[in-house]
Coordinates of C-alpha atoms in Angstrom, one line a residue:
M1 CA 21.6 38.2 -14.6
A2 CA 21.4 35.9 -17.6
L3 CA 25.2 35.6 -17.5
V4 CA 25.1 34.6 -13.8
D5 CA 22.4 32.0 -14.7
S6 CA 24.5 30.7 -17.5
F7 CA 27.6 30.3 -15.3
L8 CA 25.7 28.7 -12.5
H9 CA 24.3 26.0 -14.7
K10 CA 27.9 25.2 -15.8
C11 CA 28.9 24.6 -12.1
K12 CA 29.2 20.9 -11.5
A13 CA 30.8 21.0 -8.0
L14 CA 30.8 23.2 -4.9
K15 CA 34.3 24.4 -5.8
H16 CA 33.0 25.9 -9.1
I17 CA 30.2 27.7 -7.2
K18 CA 32.8 29.2 -4.8
Q19 CA 34.9 30.3 -7.7
L20 CA 31.9 32.0 -9.2
Q21 CA 31.0 33.7 -5.9
A22 CA 34.5 35.0 -5.6
Q23 CA 34.3 36.6 -9.1
L24 CA 30.9 38.1 -8.2
I25 CA 32.4 39.6 -5.0
V26 CA 35.4 41.0 -6.9
S27 CA 33.2 42.6 -9.6
S28 CA 30.8 44.0 -6.9
A29 CA 28.0 42.1 -8.6
F30 CA 27.4 40.2 -5.4
Q31 CA 26.1 43.4 -3.8
S32 CA 23.0 43.0 -6.0
Y33 CA 20.4 40.9 -4.1
L34 CA 19.3 39.5 -7.5
C35 CA 22.8 37.9 -8.0
R36 CA 22.8 36.6 -4.4
T37 CA 19.4 35.1 -4.8
K38 CA 20.4 33.3 -7.9
L39 CA 23.4 31.8 -6.2
L40 CA 21.4 30.9 -3.1
E41 CA 18.7 29.3 -5.1
F42 CA 21.2 27.2 -7.1
C43 CA 23.0 26.1 -3.9
S44 CA 19.7 25.3 -2.1
I45 CA 17.9 23.2 -4.7
S46 CA 20.3 22.1 -7.5
P47 CA 21.8 18.6 -7.3
S48 CA 25.2 20.3 -7.9
G49 CA 24.6 22.7 -5.0
D50 CA 25.0 22.5 -1.3
L51 CA 22.3 23.7 1.1
G52 CA 24.7 24.0 4.0
Y53 CA 26.9 26.4 2.0
A54 CA 23.8 28.4 1.0
V55 CA 23.0 28.9 4.7
E56 CA 26.6 29.9 5.3
V57 CA 26.5 32.5 2.5
F58 CA 23.1 33.8 3.8
R59 CA 24.4 34.3 7.3
H60 CA 27.3 36.5 6.0
V61 CA 24.9 38.9 4.3
D62 CA 23.0 41.8 5.9
N63 CA 19.6 43.2 5.1
H64 CA 18.3 40.1 3.4
H65 CA 15.7 40.4 0.6
T66 CA 12.6 38.3 0.8
N67 CA 13.7 36.2 -2.2
E68 CA 16.9 35.3 -0.3
W69 CA 14.8 34.0 2.6
N70 CA 12.7 32.1 0.1
A71 CA 15.7 30.3 -1.4
I72 CA 16.7 28.9 2.0
V73 CA 13.1 28.0 3.1
R74 CA 12.5 26.3 -0.3
G75 CA 15.8 24.4 0.0
F76 CA 14.9 23.0 3.4
A77 CA 11.3 22.3 2.3
Q78 CA 12.8 19.9 -0.4
S79 CA 15.5 18.5 1.9
D80 CA 15.5 15.6 4.4
E81 CA 14.9 18.2 7.1
P82 CA 11.6 19.9 6.2
R83 CA 11.1 21.1 9.8
Q84 CA 14.0 23.4 9.3
A85 CA 12.1 25.2 6.6
V86 CA 9.3 26.0 9.1
E87 CA 11.9 27.2 11.6
W88 CA 13.5 29.5 9.0
Y89 CA 10.0 30.8 8.2
V90 CA 9.4 31.6 11.9
T91 CA 12.8 33.2 12.2
M92 CA 11.9 35.4 9.2
L93 CA 8.8 36.6 11.1
H94 CA 10.7 37.2 14.3
Q95 CA 13.1 39.5 12.3
A96 CA 10.1 41.5 11.2
R97 CA 10.5 40.4 7.6
R98 CA 7.1 40.0 5.8
P99 CA 6.9 36.8 3.9
D100 CA 5.4 36.8 0.4
A101 CA 3.1 34.1 -1.1
L102 CA 6.1 32.1 -2.2
T103 CA 7.5 32.0 1.4
C104 CA 4.2 30.7 2.7
S105 CA 4.0 28.2 -0.1
F106 CA 7.4 26.7 0.6
A107 CA 6.8 26.6 4.3
L108 CA 3.4 24.8 3.7
K109 CA 5.1 22.3 1.4
A110 CA 7.4 21.5 4.3
C111 CA 4.4 21.1 6.6
A112 CA 2.9 18.6 4.1
R113 CA 6.2 16.6 4.1
M114 CA 6.6 16.5 7.9
L115 CA 2.8 16.0 8.5
G116 CA 2.9 19.2 10.6
L117 CA -0.8 19.9 11.0
F118 CA -0.4 22.5 13.8
E119 CA 2.2 24.4 11.9
G120 CA 0.2 24.2 8.7
R121 CA -2.9 25.7 10.4
E122 CA -0.8 28.5 11.8
I123 CA 0.6 29.4 8.4
H124 CA -2.8 29.1 6.9
G125 CA -4.1 31.7 9.3
Q126 CA -1.1 33.9 8.7
Y127 CA -1.3 34.0 4.9
I128 CA -5.0 35.0 5.2
R129 CA -4.0 37.9 7.4
F130 CA -1.3 38.8 4.9
G131 CA -4.0 39.0 2.2
F132 CA -2.9 36.0 0.1
E133 CA -6.2 34.0 0.5
A134 CA -7.0 34.4 -3.2
D135 CA -3.7 32.7 -4.2
V136 CA -4.6 29.3 -5.8
L137 CA -1.2 27.8 -5.2
L138 CA -1.4 28.6 -1.5
Q139 CA -4.9 27.2 -1.1
T140 CA -3.9 24.1 -3.0
T141 CA -0.8 23.6 -0.8
V142 CA -3.0 24.0 2.4
I143 CA -5.4 21.4 1.0
D144 CA -2.4 19.1 0.5
V145 CA -1.3 19.7 4.1
Y146 CA -4.8 18.9 5.5
A147 CA -5.3 15.9 3.3
K148 CA -1.9 14.3 4.2
C149 CA -2.5 15.0 7.9
G150 CA -5.8 13.1 7.7
V151 CA -8.0 16.2 8.2
L152 CA -10.1 15.4 5.1
E153 CA -13.2 17.4 6.1
Q154 CA -11.2 20.6 6.3
A155 CA -9.4 19.8 3.0
Q156 CA -12.8 19.2 1.4
Q157 CA -14.3 22.4 2.9
L158 CA -11.4 24.6 1.7
F159 CA -11.7 23.0 -1.8
D160 CA -15.5 23.6 -2.0
E161 CA -15.0 27.3 -0.9
M162 CA -12.5 28.0 -3.7
T163 CA -13.7 30.2 -6.5
R164 CA -10.8 29.2 -8.8
R165 CA -9.2 25.8 -9.0
D166 CA -6.4 24.5 -11.2
V167 CA -5.4 20.8 -11.9
P168 CA -3.0 20.6 -8.9
T169 CA -5.9 21.7 -6.7
W170 CA -8.1 18.8 -7.8
N171 CA -5.1 16.4 -7.6
A172 CA -4.3 17.4 -4.0
L173 CA -7.8 16.4 -2.8
I174 CA -8.1 13.3 -5.1
T175 CA -4.8 12.0 -3.8
G176 CA -5.7 12.9 -0.2
L177 CA -9.0 11.1 -0.3
A178 CA -7.5 8.1 -2.0
Q179 CA -4.8 7.8 0.6
G180 CA -7.0 8.8 3.5
N181 CA -9.4 5.8 3.4
R182 CA -12.0 7.5 1.3
P183 CA -11.4 5.9 -2.1
R184 CA -15.1 6.1 -3.1
D185 CA -15.0 9.9 -2.6
A186 CA -11.7 10.1 -4.5
L187 CA -13.3 8.4 -7.6
S188 CA -16.4 10.6 -7.4
L189 CA -14.1 13.7 -7.3
F190 CA -12.1 12.4 -10.3
N191 CA -15.4 12.1 -12.3
R192 CA -16.5 15.5 -11.1
M193 CA -13.2 16.9 -12.3
R194 CA -13.8 15.5 -15.8
D195 CA -17.4 16.7 -15.8
S196 CA -16.2 20.2 -14.9
G197 CA -14.2 20.3 -18.1
V198 CA -10.8 20.2 -16.3
V199 CA -8.4 17.8 -18.0
P200 CA -6.9 15.3 -15.6
N201 CA -3.1 14.7 -15.8
E202 CA -0.8 12.0 -14.7
I203 CA -1.2 12.7 -11.0
S204 CA -5.0 12.8 -11.3
V205 CA -5.3 9.3 -12.9
I206 CA -2.7 7.8 -10.5
G207 CA -4.9 9.0 -7.6
A208 CA -8.0 7.5 -9.3
L209 CA -6.3 4.2 -9.9
S210 CA -5.1 4.1 -6.3
A211 CA -8.8 4.5 -5.2
C212 CA -9.8 1.6 -7.6
S213 CA -7.1 -0.5 -6.1
Q214 CA -8.4 0.0 -2.6
L215 CA -12.0 -0.7 -3.6
G216 CA -11.1 -3.7 -5.7
A217 CA -13.2 -2.0 -8.4
A218 CA -11.9 -3.5 -11.6
S219 CA -14.9 -2.2 -13.7
E220 CA -14.2 1.5 -12.6
G221 CA -10.5 0.9 -13.1
K222 CA -11.3 -0.1 -16.7
F223 CA -13.1 3.2 -17.2
V224 CA -10.1 5.1 -15.9
H225 CA -7.9 3.0 -18.2
A226 CA -10.1 3.9 -21.1
Y227 CA -9.7 7.6 -20.3
I228 CA -5.9 7.1 -20.0
S229 CA -5.8 5.6 -23.5
E230 CA -8.0 8.4 -24.8
V231 CA -5.6 11.2 -23.6
R232 CA -2.5 9.1 -24.6
L233 CA -1.2 8.7 -21.0
D234 CA -0.8 5.0 -21.7
T235 CA 2.8 5.4 -22.6
N236 CA 3.6 7.1 -19.3
T237 CA 5.6 4.7 -17.2
R238 CA 4.3 5.9 -13.8
V239 CA 0.7 5.6 -15.0
C240 CA 1.3 2.1 -16.4
N241 CA 2.8 1.1 -13.1
A242 CA -0.3 2.3 -11.3
L243 CA -2.4 0.4 -13.8
I244 CA -0.5 -2.8 -13.2
D245 CA -0.9 -2.4 -9.4
M246 CA -4.6 -1.6 -9.8
Y247 CA -5.4 -4.6 -12.0
A248 CA -3.4 -6.9 -9.8
K249 CA -5.1 -5.7 -6.6
C250 CA -8.5 -6.0 -8.3
G251 CA -8.0 -9.7 -9.1
T252 CA -7.5 -9.2 -12.9
I253 CA -3.9 -10.2 -13.2
D254 CA -4.2 -11.0 -16.9
L255 CA -5.0 -7.3 -17.6
A256 CA -2.0 -6.3 -15.4
C257 CA 0.2 -8.6 -17.6
D258 CA -1.3 -7.0 -20.7
V259 CA -0.3 -3.5 -19.5
F260 CA 3.2 -4.7 -18.6
N261 CA 3.7 -6.4 -22.0
K262 CA 2.7 -3.3 -23.9
M263 CA 4.9 -0.8 -22.0
P264 CA 7.4 0.9 -24.2
D265 CA 9.7 1.6 -21.2
R266 CA 9.7 -0.3 -17.9
S267 CA 11.2 0.9 -14.7
L268 CA 12.3 -1.1 -11.6
V269 CA 8.8 -0.3 -10.1
S270 CA 7.2 -1.9 -13.2
W271 CA 9.0 -5.2 -12.7
N272 CA 8.4 -5.2 -9.0
A273 CA 4.7 -4.5 -9.4
I274 CA 4.1 -7.3 -12.0
I275 CA 6.2 -9.9 -10.1
M276 CA 4.4 -9.2 -6.8
G277 CA 1.1 -9.2 -8.6
L278 CA 1.8 -12.6 -10.1
A279 CA 2.9 -13.8 -6.7
M280 CA -0.4 -12.7 -5.1
H281 CA -2.3 -14.6 -7.7
G282 CA -0.4 -17.9 -7.4
R283 CA 1.4 -17.5 -10.7
G284 CA 4.7 -18.5 -9.1
F285 CA 6.3 -20.0 -12.2
H286 CA 5.5 -17.0 -14.4
A287 CA 6.7 -14.6 -11.7
V288 CA 10.1 -16.4 -11.3
Q289 CA 10.4 -16.6 -15.1
L290 CA 10.1 -12.8 -15.3
F291 CA 12.5 -12.4 -12.4
N292 CA 15.1 -14.5 -14.2
Q293 CA 14.6 -12.5 -17.4
M294 CA 14.7 -9.2 -15.7
D295 CA 18.4 -8.4 -15.5
S296 CA 19.4 -10.1 -18.7
S297 CA 16.7 -8.7 -21.0
S298 CA 15.9 -5.3 -19.5
G299 CA 19.1 -4.1 -18.0
V300 CA 17.2 -3.2 -14.8
R301 CA 18.9 -4.7 -11.8
P302 CA 16.6 -6.3 -9.1
D303 CA 16.6 -4.6 -5.7
A304 CA 15.5 -5.8 -2.2
V305 CA 11.8 -5.3 -3.2
T306 CA 12.2 -7.4 -6.3
Y307 CA 13.8 -10.3 -4.4
L308 CA 11.0 -10.1 -1.8
A309 CA 8.4 -10.3 -4.6
A310 CA 10.2 -13.3 -6.1
L311 CA 10.4 -15.0 -2.8
C312 CA 6.7 -14.4 -2.2
A313 CA 6.0 -16.0 -5.6
C314 CA 8.0 -19.1 -4.7
N315 CA 6.2 -19.1 -1.3
H316 CA 2.7 -19.1 -2.7
A317 CA 3.5 -21.6 -5.4
G318 CA 5.5 -24.1 -3.3
L319 CA 8.7 -23.6 -5.2
V320 CA 10.9 -24.3 -2.3
E321 CA 14.3 -25.1 -4.0
E322 CA 13.9 -22.1 -6.4
G323 CA 13.1 -19.9 -3.4
L324 CA 16.2 -21.0 -1.5
R325 CA 18.3 -20.5 -4.6
I326 CA 17.0 -16.9 -5.0
F327 CA 17.5 -16.2 -1.3
K328 CA 21.2 -17.4 -1.5
E329 CA 22.0 -15.4 -4.6
M330 CA 21.0 -12.1 -3.1
T331 CA 24.3 -11.3 -1.5
K332 CA 26.1 -12.3 -4.6
Y333 CA 24.4 -9.4 -6.3
G334 CA 25.0 -7.0 -3.4
V335 CA 21.5 -6.9 -2.1
T336 CA 21.3 -7.1 1.7
Q337 CA 18.9 -9.7 3.1
N338 CA 16.5 -8.1 5.6
I339 CA 14.0 -9.4 8.1
K340 CA 11.2 -9.7 5.4
H341 CA 13.3 -11.9 3.2
Y342 CA 14.1 -14.2 6.1
G343 CA 10.4 -14.2 7.0
C344 CA 9.5 -15.3 3.4
V345 CA 12.0 -18.2 3.6
V346 CA 10.7 -19.3 7.0
D347 CA 7.2 -19.2 5.5
L348 CA 8.4 -21.1 2.4
L349 CA 9.9 -23.9 4.5
G350 CA 7.0 -23.9 6.9
R351 CA 4.3 -24.2 4.2
A352 CA 6.2 -27.1 2.7
G353 CA 6.2 -28.9 6.1
R354 CA 10.0 -28.5 6.6
L355 CA 9.4 -27.1 10.1
E356 CA 12.8 -28.0 11.6
E357 CA 14.6 -26.2 8.8
A358 CA 12.3 -23.2 9.3
H359 CA 13.2 -23.2 13.0
M360 CA 16.9 -23.5 12.2
M361 CA 16.6 -20.5 9.8
I362 CA 15.3 -18.4 12.7
K363 CA 17.9 -19.6 15.1
S364 CA 20.9 -19.1 12.8
M365 CA 19.9 -15.8 11.1
P366 CA 22.3 -12.8 11.7
L367 CA 19.3 -10.5 12.5
V368 CA 17.3 -10.5 15.7
P369 CA 14.0 -12.5 15.0
D370 CA 10.9 -10.4 15.3
A371 CA 7.4 -11.6 16.4
V372 CA 6.3 -12.1 12.8
L373 CA 8.9 -14.8 12.3
W374 CA 7.7 -16.8 15.3
Q375 CA 4.1 -16.2 14.3
T376 CA 5.0 -17.6 10.9
L377 CA 6.5 -20.7 12.4
L378 CA 3.5 -21.1 14.8
G379 CA 1.2 -20.9 11.8
A380 CA 3.1 -23.7 10.0
C381 CA 3.0 -25.8 13.2
N382 CA -0.8 -25.3 13.2
T383 CA -1.0 -26.5 9.7
Y384 CA 1.1 -29.6 10.3
G385 CA 0.2 -30.3 13.9
N386 CA 3.6 -30.0 15.5
I387 CA 2.7 -29.4 19.1
D388 CA 6.2 -29.2 20.6
L389 CA 7.5 -26.7 18.1
A390 CA 4.2 -24.7 18.4
E391 CA 4.6 -24.5 22.1
L392 CA 8.2 -23.3 21.7
A393 CA 7.1 -20.6 19.2
S394 CA 4.2 -19.6 21.5
E395 CA 6.7 -19.2 24.4
K396 CA 9.0 -17.0 22.4
L397 CA 6.1 -14.8 21.5
R398 CA 5.1 -14.4 25.1
E399 CA 8.7 -13.5 26.0
M400 CA 8.6 -10.8 23.3
G401 CA 5.4 -9.4 24.8
S402 CA 3.3 -10.2 21.7
A403 CA -0.5 -9.9 22.4
S404 CA -1.8 -10.7 19.0
D405 CA -5.1 -12.6 19.0
G406 CA -3.7 -14.7 16.2
D407 CA -1.0 -16.1 18.5
Y408 CA -3.6 -17.4 20.9
V409 CA -6.0 -18.7 18.3
M410 CA -3.3 -20.7 16.4
M411 CA -2.1 -22.3 19.6
S412 CA -5.6 -23.1 20.6
N413 CA -6.2 -24.6 17.1
V414 CA -3.1 -26.8 17.5
Y415 CA -4.4 -28.2 20.7
A416 CA -8.0 -28.5 19.4
A417 CA -6.9 -30.5 16.3
Y418 CA -5.6 -33.2 18.8
G419 CA -8.7 -33.0 21.1
R420 CA -6.7 -31.5 23.9
W421 CA -9.6 -29.4 25.1
V422 CA -8.2 -28.8 28.6
D423 CA -5.3 -27.0 26.9
V424 CA -7.7 -25.2 24.6
G425 CA -9.6 -23.9 27.7
R426 CA -6.3 -22.8 29.3
V427 CA -5.4 -20.8 26.2
R428 CA -8.8 -19.2 26.0
E429 CA -8.7 -18.3 29.8
A430 CA -5.3 -16.6 29.1
M431 CA -7.0 -14.6 26.4
K432 CA -9.6 -13.4 28.9
V433 CA -7.1 -12.6 31.5
N434 CA -5.0 -10.6 29.1
E435 CA -8.1 -9.0 27.5
V436 CA -7.3 -10.3 24.1
R437 CA -10.2 -10.5 21.7
K438 CA -10.3 -12.7 18.6
M439 CA -10.8 -10.7 15.4
P440 CA -14.1 -11.8 13.9
G441 CA -14.0 -13.1 10.4
C442 CA -15.9 -10.9 7.9
S443 CA -16.3 -10.8 4.2
F444 CA -17.7 -8.2 1.8
I445 CA -18.9 -8.0 -1.7
E446 CA -19.7 -4.9 -3.8
V447 CA -22.8 -5.1 -6.1
D448 CA -23.9 -2.0 -8.1
G449 CA -21.7 0.3 -6.1
I450 CA -23.0 -0.8 -2.7
V451 CA -20.7 -2.7 -0.3
H452 CA -22.4 -5.6 1.6
N453 CA -20.7 -6.9 4.7
F454 CA -21.2 -10.3 6.3
V455 CA -19.9 -12.0 9.5
N456 CA -20.2 -15.7 10.4
G457 CA -23.9 -16.7 10.8
D458 CA -25.0 -13.2 9.8
Q459 CA -28.9 -12.8 9.6
T460 CA -29.0 -9.1 9.6
H461 CA -28.9 -8.6 5.8
S462 CA -32.1 -7.4 4.1
N463 CA -31.7 -10.4 1.7
S464 CA -31.1 -13.0 4.4
K465 CA -34.0 -15.3 3.4
E466 CA -32.7 -15.5 -0.2
I467 CA -29.1 -15.9 1.0
Y468 CA -30.0 -18.8 3.3
A469 CA -32.3 -20.4 0.8
K470 CA -29.4 -20.3 -1.8
L471 CA -27.0 -21.8 0.8
D472 CA -29.4 -24.7 1.4
E473 CA -29.6 -25.2 -2.3
I474 CA -25.8 -25.1 -2.6
S475 CA -25.5 -27.6 0.2
I476 CA -27.8 -30.1 -1.5
R477 CA -26.1 -29.7 -4.9
I478 CA -22.5 -30.0 -3.7
K479 CA -23.3 -33.1 -1.6
A480 CA -24.8 -34.7 -4.6
F481 CA -21.4 -34.0 -6.3
G482 CA -19.6 -35.9 -3.5
Y483 CA -18.9 -33.1 -1.0
V484 CA -18.3 -34.1 2.6
P485 CA -18.4 -31.2 5.1
G486 CA -14.8 -30.6 6.4
T487 CA -15.8 -30.6 10.1
R488 CA -12.1 -31.0 11.0
F489 CA -11.8 -27.3 10.2
V490 CA -14.3 -26.5 13.1
L491 CA -12.0 -26.5 16.2
H492 CA -14.7 -26.4 18.8
D493 CA -15.8 -29.2 21.2
I494 CA -19.3 -29.5 19.6
G495 CA -21.3 -32.3 17.8
E496 CA -20.8 -33.1 14.1
E497 CA -24.2 -31.6 13.1
D498 CA -23.4 -28.3 14.9
K499 CA -20.0 -28.3 13.2
E500 CA -21.7 -28.6 9.8
N501 CA -24.0 -25.7 10.5
V502 CA -21.0 -23.5 11.7
L503 CA -19.2 -24.3 8.4
L504 CA -22.2 -23.6 6.2
Y505 CA -22.7 -20.1 7.5
H506 CA -19.1 -18.8 7.2
S507 CA -18.9 -15.1 6.1
E508 CA -17.4 -15.9 2.8
K509 CA -20.1 -18.5 2.0
L510 CA -22.8 -15.9 2.8
A511 CA -21.1 -13.4 0.5
M512 CA -20.8 -16.0 -2.2
A513 CA -24.6 -16.9 -1.9
F514 CA -25.5 -13.3 -2.1
G515 CA -23.3 -12.9 -5.2
L516 CA -25.0 -15.9 -6.9
V517 CA -28.4 -14.3 -6.2
T518 CA -27.5 -10.7 -7.3
V519 CA -24.6 -10.7 -9.7
K520 CA -25.8 -11.4 -13.3
E521 CA -24.8 -14.5 -15.1
G522 CA -21.5 -14.4 -16.8
S523 CA -20.2 -11.6 -14.5
L524 CA -17.3 -12.1 -12.0
I525 CA -18.2 -12.6 -8.4
Q526 CA -15.6 -10.8 -6.3
I527 CA -15.3 -11.3 -2.5
Y528 CA -12.9 -9.8 0.1
K529 CA -12.2 -11.4 3.4
N530 CA -10.2 -9.9 6.3
L531 CA -8.7 -13.3 7.4
R532 CA -7.5 -16.3 5.4
I533 CA -10.1 -18.3 3.6
C534 CA -10.9 -21.6 5.5
G535 CA -10.2 -25.0 4.1
D536 CA -13.8 -26.1 3.8
C537 CA -14.8 -22.8 2.1
H538 CA -12.0 -23.3 -0.4
I539 CA -13.4 -26.8 -1.3
V540 CA -17.0 -25.4 -1.5
F541 CA -16.0 -22.5 -3.7
K542 CA -14.3 -24.8 -6.2
L543 CA -17.4 -27.0 -6.4
V544 CA -19.7 -24.0 -6.8
S545 CA -17.6 -22.6 -9.6
K546 CA -18.0 -25.9 -11.5
I547 CA -21.7 -26.7 -10.7
Y548 CA -23.0 -23.1 -11.2
E549 CA -20.5 -22.3 -14.0
R550 CA -19.4 -19.1 -12.3
E551 CA -16.0 -17.5 -11.9
I552 CA -15.4 -16.4 -8.3
V553 CA -12.4 -14.4 -7.0
V554 CA -11.7 -14.3 -3.2
R555 CA -9.1 -12.0 -1.9
D556 CA -8.1 -13.0 1.6
R557 CA -5.5 -11.3 3.8
A558 CA -2.6 -13.0 2.1
R559 CA -3.5 -13.5 -1.6
F560 CA -6.1 -14.0 -4.4
H561 CA -8.0 -17.2 -5.1
R562 CA -9.6 -17.4 -8.5
F563 CA -12.1 -20.2 -8.7
K564 CA -13.1 -21.4 -12.2
E565 CA -14.4 -24.7 -13.5
G566 CA -13.7 -26.5 -10.2
L567 CA -10.2 -25.4 -9.8
C568 CA -8.4 -22.6 -7.9
S569 CA -5.5 -20.5 -9.1
C570 CA -3.6 -21.3 -6.0
G571 CA -3.4 -25.0 -7.0
D572 CA -4.6 -25.8 -3.4
Y573 CA -1.4 -24.6 -2.0
W574 CA -1.9 -21.6 0.3

């Protein structure tokens, strides 16, 4: 058997495998199921193998051993056709062959990959009937299936019922909770894992960092980072990539840069993560600088994601000519321009007020424009008040069947900016007829592990009196500093005083006031908003950062804004 193993690992092509098989047949060694299993396993899972050939060999053999079935099921479970693994498992049952724990494990891994909840439940029930319920590997794989299919309660229940758990068991649930919109529970489980004396590995910390990214929890991310350094995982490229992503998404881009600069080895993912992170934080010049250094200094060639990140950086920093240059050079390096790249360029031109060029880009592109491109153009028309082009974009969106609330709101705002209230009413009536509801703006801030949500004009918070008193104080202090309410941002046909009141009680201002009241001096105030920050709020946040000497980070749906000493990291270009 050792000799067969040795020969198989020397096979570099299918023809070599066929030659070896011929020799095994001539020498009668192929009659041994152990030899056949080794050959089938190699063909099924080795890069030098061929799964199709393994299937062909299998079908020419009678009285298959369980290990031979396992080789085929495992091969398909790892292939681009995981459903085939489940079908082979079912065929095995129909032929009255009893699977072993490994067969069930491979079939369950296929269920996890194809998100086959029904099939996973069936196999779960079967392996219990087969008497394999004490197998930690099987239980871990079922947890992974349930977690990936979004059935987190079942995954948690199975985990809690286990008498023995290994590191992959903890990892399956941590990753599932982090990816299943329960990041707080994922972090709690990671801490529980450490308290239980189980040593987290690369997968564990990546899951915990993913949870921190979703929560925007930089402080907890730093604790995870400290542990990573303690166990010397800080040289692991995948872990460092997760750290870069976490710090960037938590608004601490300088720490992301620090991790990147200290990495001993950088992958393509490392470069993409830091360039996109810098783009989100308005560090366009730095991002483009890194992009230009990438190929020459690292030997890592940019891909479509890298170019998208670089274009986003140019977009957020207003680097129009640089962005156009990068876009044009893509094909020169063999990278195909996709719809997202075109979308970035349309946004780049639109933000710069070059609306006709943006329109021509959409009209002349070789791809069929999607709704996002026309929405991007409509947004630019909203910013620059181009009614004719806005109406054209709006018509295109209607033709495409787009029913996004943002389409209607932007068109309404274009009309409102010019006092065309009849047209505003017509757009709002269309929203009612088509049952389109405007997404309400909301902001949240986390203080001492508790998330506080606010909507415009919110008076339901337990600290409402303090919040509104602080807003009144802020209003007096910023007006003394020269602030004039930006009532032009209130696109409703109401009086100036009413407009001022509407502006004062925007959700992000309520969150900011609460932060000033509750977050200790010297600590960062971090706010998240589901929509873009409004122009007036942007002005107010800059003034507050200067007057109150506080650093405030706002992450809206497009990017980060870091307000410090009266300035914003976006350079007032967003």
